[in-house]
Amino acid sequence: MSTSESDLLASVPDGLYIGGRWRPATGHTTFGVTDPATGEVVKEIADATVEDGVAALDAACDAYESWSRTPARTRAEILRRAFDLVRARKDDLALLMTIEMGKPLAESLGEVAYGGEFLRWFSEEAAHVQGRYGANPEGTGRMIVTQHPVGPCYLITPWNFPLAMATRKIAPALAAGCTMVVKPASQTPLTTLLLTRLLEDAGVPAGVVNVITTTASGPVSEAVIGDPRLRKLSFTGSTDVGRRLLAQAATGVLRTSMELGGNAPFVVFDDADLDKAVDGAIAAKFRNIGEACTAANRFIVQASVADEFARRVTERVTAFRTGRGTEEGVTIGPLIDARAVEKADELVRDAVDRGASIRVGGEKLDRAGTFYAATVLTDVAPGSRILRDEIFGPVVAIVRFTDEDDAVRIANDTEFGLVSYVYTRDLARGQRMIERLETGMMGLNVGVVSNPAAPFGGWKLSGLGREGGAEGIHEYLQTKYTLTPDPFS
Ligand code: NAP
């Protein structure tokens, strides 16, 4: 590890942030955060107990009244300052993310830009929340519709986008006037801890944002979600955990936002611009080492261009450089842990056993850290697990289709519905695909769709609610309708 890395790590807070104070966990318990490229523990941080989780919620509840009454313009200006601070510290945030999560530095910088934009976007949205006033149709009264913050929130984020998944929740919650407890993934808490320091510097008042890091996610979350003072749960992570949390949230009839797993189809028609389709495929598959909910999981390619598509993708993948994300020119970093490597390998083995061919890769790398070779599989047979499960790794699985109906049938043959990608030059066909594919988002001749100004979210088992866009702030607002008598009668 370089000196600049150790200096940066030493400067990151290692405590819980509760009620505006950094403090150790009850009992001073800690846990280690690992660099997946080396397997080394890089920092010890506080390991919150159930008691700490409840203390964080206490602080969020205490701060709620004051924050919810703070003028929207003031909240907006704090968010804007936070955006400026994130931009000013982009290199530190990016390096930290690469150290704890593994993605190449250039991609971490991309995430800082993307994640920071949520702070700017919701600073702009904060002052634009509006109600309405009008006569009822009978003319006997006046109807007033107003928007109010939903209350104290619990925000749980995953490890794959340590900054953006946090700002995508924290920024709209702050903009709406909510207070919160934030629980980052235990594998990548450091980026959130540094972000918290920046929010503090930007002027977020004590108790408005509280952050707990813990290896006891289950019990700590159950206590917070089960507390009758909590009003909202926002979760990004796997569908399995999301389902469990939804069941817990049912007791308090909590507002919930669920950003869950994906199984994105990437459909290439024979009239597509193949160069652009290959560029899109590389972005849709290998961004974030394939560890993205939006990652293309199934490449569904029209039979007449399937061989050429596979040849060009393989050529590009063969030129990738795998290594620690801090090294110059590295395009593929490590997977998050040994379990992720095992899963990618099992899916590849299953596909091969059922007749798929490996064009490149197809193996774990024999080196320190948790690396899996960038892989291209062709002729993946129907029924293969890799077509059903979220791969979450650098593996391209290609299947063929005959005509448009066949492509739609294969693409929709999944319980997930987050995003789809379609490449075609035929406008009417593109429009038909918008109407026929069962996903909350779609890239039409584009391989990356994420944008803070857009409503991000899924259909089917991919989730509930939307993050970003004009919709994002409404996840943290509740509507009140008031009736008053006709003032002229
Ligand atoms: P995960 O295992 O579900 O974990 C997500 C978060 O939930 C982490 O903070 C984790 O904490 C916590 N958690 C785990 N078990 C819990 C429990 N029993 N009660 C309360 N919290 C619990 O998911 P992941 O592996 O981190 O993330 C990958 C998944 O996220 C993929 O399925 C991906 O598609 C999905 N994802 C979806 C989106 C989207 O916007 N739709 C975006 C990014 C990722 P610990 O770290 O302590 O386990």
PDB file of C-alpha atoms in Angstrom, residues 137-332:
ATOM      1  CA  PRO A 137     -66.375  19.845  -8.370  1.00  0.00           C
ATOM      2  CA  GLU A 138     -69.555  20.553  -6.395  1.00  0.00           C
ATOM      3  CA  GLY A 139     -68.317  24.055  -5.570  1.00  0.00           C
ATOM      4  CA  THR A 140     -69.074  23.539  -1.881  1.00  0.00           C
ATOM      5  CA  GLY A 141     -65.490  23.566  -0.629  1.00  0.00           C
ATOM      6  CA  ARG A 142     -61.822  24.151  -1.337  1.00  0.00           C
ATOM      7  CA  MET A 143     -59.376  21.285  -1.587  1.00  0.00           C
ATOM      8  CA  ILE A 144     -55.788  21.887  -0.477  1.00  0.00           C
ATOM      9  CA  VAL A 145     -53.157  19.266  -1.253  1.00  0.00           C
ATOM     10  CA  THR A 146     -49.804  19.574   0.532  1.00  0.00           C
ATOM     11  CA  GLN A 147     -46.610  17.501   0.710  1.00  0.00           C
ATOM     12  CA  HIS A 148     -44.899  16.629   3.995  1.00  0.00           C
ATOM     13  CA  PRO A 149     -41.704  14.765   4.855  1.00  0.00           C
ATOM     14  CA  VAL A 150     -42.429  11.139   5.604  1.00  0.00           C
ATOM     15  CA  GLY A 151     -40.470  11.087   8.897  1.00  0.00           C
ATOM     16  CA  PRO A 152     -37.342   9.353  10.209  1.00  0.00           C
ATOM     17  CA  CYS A 153     -35.922   6.943   7.603  1.00  0.00           C
ATOM     18  CA  TYR A 154     -33.664   3.896   7.619  1.00  0.00           C
ATOM     19  CA  LEU A 155     -31.404   3.685   4.568  1.00  0.00           C
ATOM     20  CA  ILE A 156     -29.527   0.443   3.788  1.00  0.00           C
ATOM     21  CA  THR A 157     -26.985   0.401   0.965  1.00  0.00           C
ATOM     22  CA  PRO A 158     -25.026  -2.353  -0.852  1.00  0.00           C
ATOM     23  CA  TRP A 159     -21.283  -2.655  -1.461  1.00  0.00           C
ATOM     24  CA  ASN A 160     -21.203  -2.385  -5.254  1.00  0.00           C
ATOM     25  CA  PHE A 161     -21.629   1.412  -5.587  1.00  0.00           C
ATOM     26  CA  PRO A 162     -20.511   2.633  -2.152  1.00  0.00           C
ATOM     27  CA  LEU A 163     -20.963   6.349  -2.866  1.00  0.00           C
ATOM     28  CA  ALA A 164     -23.806   6.579  -5.369  1.00  0.00           C
ATOM     29  CA  MET A 165     -26.164   4.215  -3.560  1.00  0.00           C
ATOM     30  CA  ALA A 166     -25.719   6.356  -0.436  1.00  0.00           C
ATOM     31  CA  THR A 167     -26.214   9.761  -2.081  1.00  0.00           C
ATOM     32  CA  ARG A 168     -29.163   8.427  -4.129  1.00  0.00           C
ATOM     33  CA  LYS A 169     -31.000   7.931  -0.810  1.00  0.00           C
ATOM     34  CA  ILE A 170     -29.480  10.555   1.519  1.00  0.00           C
ATOM     35  CA  ALA A 171     -29.893  13.492  -0.903  1.00  0.00           C
ATOM     36  CA  PRO A 172     -33.655  13.131  -1.582  1.00  0.00           C
ATOM     37  CA  ALA A 173     -34.310  12.349   2.092  1.00  0.00           C
ATOM     38  CA  LEU A 174     -32.484  15.542   3.148  1.00  0.00           C
ATOM     39  CA  ALA A 175     -34.207  17.552   0.417  1.00  0.00           C
ATOM     40  CA  ALA A 176     -37.629  16.371   1.586  1.00  0.00           C
ATOM     41  CA  GLY A 177     -36.915  17.269   5.226  1.00  0.00           C
ATOM     42  CA  CYS A 178     -36.411  13.763   6.582  1.00  0.00           C
ATOM     43  CA  THR A 179     -33.847  12.650   9.147  1.00  0.00           C
ATOM     44  CA  MET A 180     -32.187   9.271   8.857  1.00  0.00           C
ATOM     45  CA  VAL A 181     -30.098   6.357   9.998  1.00  0.00           C
ATOM     46  CA  VAL A 182     -27.760   5.132   7.250  1.00  0.00           C
ATOM     47  CA  LYS A 183     -26.322   1.614   7.262  1.00  0.00           C
ATOM     48  CA  PRO A 184     -23.699   0.982   4.571  1.00  0.00           C
ATOM     49  CA  ALA A 185     -22.642  -2.529   3.578  1.00  0.00           C
ATOM     50  CA  SER A 186     -20.084  -3.958   5.989  1.00  0.00           C
ATOM     51  CA  GLN A 187     -17.696  -4.696   3.088  1.00  0.00           C
ATOM     52  CA  THR A 188     -17.524  -1.061   1.910  1.00  0.00           C
ATOM     53  CA  PRO A 189     -18.309   1.327   4.761  1.00  0.00           C
ATOM     54  CA  LEU A 190     -15.321   3.657   4.385  1.00  0.00           C
ATOM     55  CA  THR A 191     -16.650   5.698   1.464  1.00  0.00           C
ATOM     56  CA  THR A 192     -19.866   6.385   3.404  1.00  0.00           C
ATOM     57  CA  LEU A 193     -17.850   7.402   6.466  1.00  0.00           C
ATOM     58  CA  LEU A 194     -15.862   9.935   4.446  1.00  0.00           C
ATOM     59  CA  LEU A 195     -19.082  11.156   2.784  1.00  0.00           C
ATOM     60  CA  THR A 196     -20.567  11.625   6.260  1.00  0.00           C
ATOM     61  CA  ARG A 197     -17.646  13.813   7.254  1.00  0.00           C
ATOM     62  CA  LEU A 198     -18.305  15.922   4.136  1.00  0.00           C
ATOM     63  CA  LEU A 199     -22.024  16.203   4.975  1.00  0.00           C
ATOM     64  CA  GLU A 200     -21.016  17.355   8.452  1.00  0.00           C
ATOM     65  CA  ASP A 201     -18.681  19.963   6.910  1.00  0.00           C
ATOM     66  CA  ALA A 202     -21.464  21.069   4.570  1.00  0.00           C
ATOM     67  CA  GLY A 203     -23.593  21.997   7.580  1.00  0.00           C
ATOM     68  CA  VAL A 204     -26.003  19.083   8.020  1.00  0.00           C
ATOM     69  CA  PRO A 205     -27.177  19.633  11.624  1.00  0.00           C
ATOM     70  CA  ALA A 206     -26.501  17.105  14.381  1.00  0.00           C
ATOM     71  CA  GLY A 207     -28.869  14.126  14.392  1.00  0.00           C
ATOM     72  CA  VAL A 208     -30.157  14.641  10.837  1.00  0.00           C
ATOM     73  CA  VAL A 209     -27.841  12.037   9.298  1.00  0.00           C
ATOM     74  CA  ASN A 210     -26.685   9.205  11.588  1.00  0.00           C
ATOM     75  CA  VAL A 211     -24.421   6.449  10.327  1.00  0.00           C
ATOM     76  CA  ILE A 212     -23.906   3.006  11.815  1.00  0.00           C
ATOM     77  CA  THR A 213     -21.479   0.393  10.552  1.00  0.00           C
ATOM     78  CA  THR A 214     -22.053  -3.146  11.717  1.00  0.00           C
ATOM     79  CA  THR A 215     -21.481  -6.810  11.036  1.00  0.00           C
ATOM     80  CA  ALA A 216     -24.801  -7.543  12.759  1.00  0.00           C
ATOM     81  CA  SER A 217     -26.998  -6.173   9.950  1.00  0.00           C
ATOM     82  CA  GLY A 218     -29.835  -8.593  10.675  1.00  0.00           C
ATOM     83  CA  PRO A 219     -30.471  -7.910  14.383  1.00  0.00           C
ATOM     84  CA  VAL A 220     -29.574  -4.202  14.202  1.00  0.00           C
ATOM     85  CA  SER A 221     -31.917  -3.647  11.248  1.00  0.00           C
ATOM     86  CA  GLU A 222     -34.702  -5.696  12.775  1.00  0.00           C
ATOM     87  CA  ALA A 223     -34.613  -3.465  15.873  1.00  0.00           C
ATOM     88  CA  VAL A 224     -34.631  -0.244  13.848  1.00  0.00           C
ATOM     89  CA  ILE A 225     -37.313  -1.427  11.389  1.00  0.00           C
ATOM     90  CA  GLY A 226     -39.450  -2.756  14.229  1.00  0.00           C
ATOM     91  CA  ASP A 227     -39.351   0.569  16.106  1.00  0.00           C
ATOM     92  CA  PRO A 228     -42.725   2.331  15.799  1.00  0.00           C
ATOM     93  CA  ARG A 229     -41.004   5.716  15.410  1.00  0.00           C
ATOM     94  CA  LEU A 230     -39.480   4.738  12.055  1.00  0.00           C
ATOM     95  CA  ARG A 231     -41.611   5.790   9.046  1.00  0.00           C
ATOM     96  CA  LYS A 232     -39.634   4.753   6.011  1.00  0.00           C
ATOM     97  CA  LEU A 233     -37.270   2.023   4.848  1.00  0.00           C
ATOM     98  CA  SER A 234     -35.195   2.410   1.711  1.00  0.00           C
ATOM     99  CA  PHE A 235     -33.109  -0.592   0.741  1.00  0.00           C
ATOM    100  CA  THR A 236     -30.768  -1.381  -2.127  1.00  0.00           C
ATOM    101  CA  GLY A 237     -29.481  -4.916  -2.289  1.00  0.00           C
ATOM    102  CA  SER A 238     -30.439  -8.451  -3.144  1.00  0.00           C
ATOM    103  CA  THR A 239     -34.024  -9.537  -3.716  1.00  0.00           C
ATOM    104  CA  ASP A 240     -33.728 -12.190  -0.986  1.00  0.00           C
ATOM    105  CA  VAL A 241     -32.812  -9.693   1.726  1.00  0.00           C
ATOM    106  CA  GLY A 242     -35.284  -7.148   0.307  1.00  0.00           C
ATOM    107  CA  ARG A 243     -38.138  -9.611   0.656  1.00  0.00           C
ATOM    108  CA  ARG A 244     -37.219 -10.302   4.282  1.00  0.00           C
ATOM    109  CA  LEU A 245     -37.071  -6.592   5.058  1.00  0.00           C
ATOM    110  CA  LEU A 246     -40.433  -5.994   3.361  1.00  0.00           C
ATOM    111  CA  ALA A 247     -41.961  -8.573   5.677  1.00  0.00           C
ATOM    112  CA  GLN A 248     -40.444  -6.775   8.690  1.00  0.00           C
ATOM    113  CA  ALA A 249     -41.643  -3.398   7.366  1.00  0.00           C
ATOM    114  CA  ALA A 250     -45.196  -4.734   7.093  1.00  0.00           C
ATOM    115  CA  THR A 251     -45.586  -4.634  10.880  1.00  0.00           C
ATOM    116  CA  GLY A 252     -45.209  -0.850  10.997  1.00  0.00           C
ATOM    117  CA  VAL A 253     -46.843  -0.397   7.539  1.00  0.00           C
ATOM    118  CA  LEU A 254     -43.690   1.511   6.579  1.00  0.00           C
ATOM    119  CA  ARG A 255     -43.258   3.373   3.343  1.00  0.00           C
ATOM    120  CA  THR A 256     -40.670   1.324   1.456  1.00  0.00           C
ATOM    121  CA  SER A 257     -38.377   1.772  -1.515  1.00  0.00           C
ATOM    122  CA  MET A 258     -36.734  -1.410  -2.739  1.00  0.00           C
ATOM    123  CA  GLU A 259     -33.963  -1.378  -5.339  1.00  0.00           C
ATOM    124  CA  LEU A 260     -33.307  -5.083  -5.819  1.00  0.00           C
ATOM    125  CA  GLY A 261     -31.606  -7.533  -8.131  1.00  0.00           C
ATOM    126  CA  GLY A 262     -31.589  -7.598 -11.925  1.00  0.00           C
ATOM    127  CA  ASN A 263     -31.161  -9.985 -14.850  1.00  0.00           C
ATOM    128  CA  ALA A 264     -30.871  -7.565 -17.755  1.00  0.00           C
ATOM    129  CA  PRO A 265     -31.400  -8.819 -21.311  1.00  0.00           C
ATOM    130  CA  PHE A 266     -29.184  -7.220 -23.980  1.00  0.00           C
ATOM    131  CA  VAL A 267     -30.933  -7.765 -27.305  1.00  0.00           C
ATOM    132  CA  VAL A 268     -29.070  -7.284 -30.598  1.00  0.00           C
ATOM    133  CA  PHE A 269     -31.112  -7.378 -33.810  1.00  0.00           C
ATOM    134  CA  ASP A 270     -29.471  -8.135 -37.151  1.00  0.00           C
ATOM    135  CA  ASP A 271     -30.093  -4.573 -38.371  1.00  0.00           C
ATOM    136  CA  ALA A 272     -28.122  -3.066 -35.443  1.00  0.00           C
ATOM    137  CA  ASP A 273     -24.949  -1.047 -35.876  1.00  0.00           C
ATOM    138  CA  LEU A 274     -22.706  -3.877 -34.651  1.00  0.00           C
ATOM    139  CA  ASP A 275     -19.795  -1.619 -33.662  1.00  0.00           C
ATOM    140  CA  LYS A 276     -22.092   0.392 -31.428  1.00  0.00           C
ATOM    141  CA  ALA A 277     -23.712  -2.768 -30.073  1.00  0.00           C
ATOM    142  CA  VAL A 278     -20.298  -4.145 -29.102  1.00  0.00           C
ATOM    143  CA  ASP A 279     -19.336  -0.856 -27.403  1.00  0.00           C
ATOM    144  CA  GLY A 280     -22.665  -0.921 -25.549  1.00  0.00           C
ATOM    145  CA  ALA A 281     -22.181  -4.569 -24.598  1.00  0.00           C
ATOM    146  CA  ILE A 282     -18.745  -3.914 -23.109  1.00  0.00           C
ATOM    147  CA  ALA A 283     -20.129  -0.999 -21.061  1.00  0.00           C
ATOM    148  CA  ALA A 284     -23.294  -2.818 -20.002  1.00  0.00           C
ATOM    149  CA  LYS A 285     -21.401  -5.940 -18.956  1.00  0.00           C
ATOM    150  CA  PHE A 286     -18.015  -4.895 -17.650  1.00  0.00           C
ATOM    151  CA  ARG A 287     -18.733  -1.575 -15.921  1.00  0.00           C
ATOM    152  CA  ASN A 288     -18.092  -2.212 -12.237  1.00  0.00           C
ATOM    153  CA  ILE A 289     -16.504  -5.618 -13.059  1.00  0.00           C
ATOM    154  CA  GLY A 290     -20.009  -6.873 -13.877  1.00  0.00           C
ATOM    155  CA  GLU A 291     -21.058  -6.233 -10.264  1.00  0.00           C
ATOM    156  CA  ALA A 292     -23.962  -3.938 -11.122  1.00  0.00           C
ATOM    157  CA  CYS A 293     -27.696  -4.520 -10.823  1.00  0.00           C
ATOM    158  CA  THR A 294     -27.918  -2.995 -14.307  1.00  0.00           C
ATOM    159  CA  ALA A 295     -25.249  -5.327 -15.752  1.00  0.00           C
ATOM    160  CA  ALA A 296     -26.276  -7.115 -18.954  1.00  0.00           C
ATOM    161  CA  ASN A 297     -26.817 -10.684 -17.774  1.00  0.00           C
ATOM    162  CA  ARG A 298     -28.079 -12.351 -20.961  1.00  0.00           C
ATOM    163  CA  PHE A 299     -26.891 -11.380 -24.447  1.00  0.00           C
ATOM    164  CA  ILE A 300     -29.739 -12.307 -26.796  1.00  0.00           C
ATOM    165  CA  VAL A 301     -28.409 -11.977 -30.326  1.00  0.00           C
ATOM    166  CA  GLN A 302     -30.137 -12.605 -33.663  1.00  0.00           C
ATOM    167  CA  ALA A 303     -28.716 -15.803 -35.133  1.00  0.00           C
ATOM    168  CA  SER A 304     -27.423 -14.203 -38.362  1.00  0.00           C
ATOM    169  CA  VAL A 305     -25.080 -11.816 -36.456  1.00  0.00           C
ATOM    170  CA  ALA A 306     -24.400 -13.911 -33.334  1.00  0.00           C
ATOM    171  CA  ASP A 307     -21.020 -15.311 -34.479  1.00  0.00           C
ATOM    172  CA  GLU A 308     -19.705 -11.923 -35.565  1.00  0.00           C
ATOM    173  CA  PHE A 309     -20.960 -10.271 -32.354  1.00  0.00           C
ATOM    174  CA  ALA A 310     -19.252 -12.967 -30.258  1.00  0.00           C
ATOM    175  CA  ARG A 311     -16.028 -12.613 -32.251  1.00  0.00           C
ATOM    176  CA  ARG A 312     -15.863  -8.841 -31.752  1.00  0.00           C
ATOM    177  CA  VAL A 313     -16.773  -8.986 -28.049  1.00  0.00           C
ATOM    178  CA  THR A 314     -14.147 -11.706 -27.491  1.00  0.00           C
ATOM    179  CA  GLU A 315     -11.515  -9.584 -29.243  1.00  0.00           C
ATOM    180  CA  ARG A 316     -12.266  -6.682 -26.898  1.00  0.00           C
ATOM    181  CA  VAL A 317     -12.327  -8.852 -23.776  1.00  0.00           C
ATOM    182  CA  THR A 318      -9.012 -10.503 -24.680  1.00  0.00           C
ATOM    183  CA  ALA A 319      -7.397  -7.044 -24.541  1.00  0.00           C
ATOM    184  CA  PHE A 320      -8.611  -6.315 -20.982  1.00  0.00           C
ATOM    185  CA  ARG A 321      -6.070  -5.903 -18.216  1.00  0.00           C
ATOM    186  CA  THR A 322      -6.913  -7.432 -14.841  1.00  0.00           C
ATOM    187  CA  GLY A 323      -5.336  -6.212 -11.599  1.00  0.00           C
ATOM    188  CA  ARG A 324      -5.633  -3.981  -8.575  1.00  0.00           C
ATOM    189  CA  GLY A 325      -7.820  -1.016  -9.523  1.00  0.00           C
ATOM    190  CA  THR A 326      -5.107   1.488  -8.577  1.00  0.00           C
ATOM    191  CA  GLU A 327      -2.714   0.175 -11.248  1.00  0.00           C
ATOM    192  CA  GLU A 328      -2.402   2.091 -14.503  1.00  0.00           C
ATOM    193  CA  GLY A 329      -4.414   0.616 -17.385  1.00  0.00           C
ATOM    194  CA  VAL A 330      -6.363  -1.931 -15.317  1.00  0.00           C
ATOM    195  CA  THR A 331      -9.878  -2.475 -16.679  1.00  0.00           C
ATOM    196  CA  ILE A 332     -11.015  -5.420 -14.530  1.00  0.00           C
TER     197      ILE A 332
END
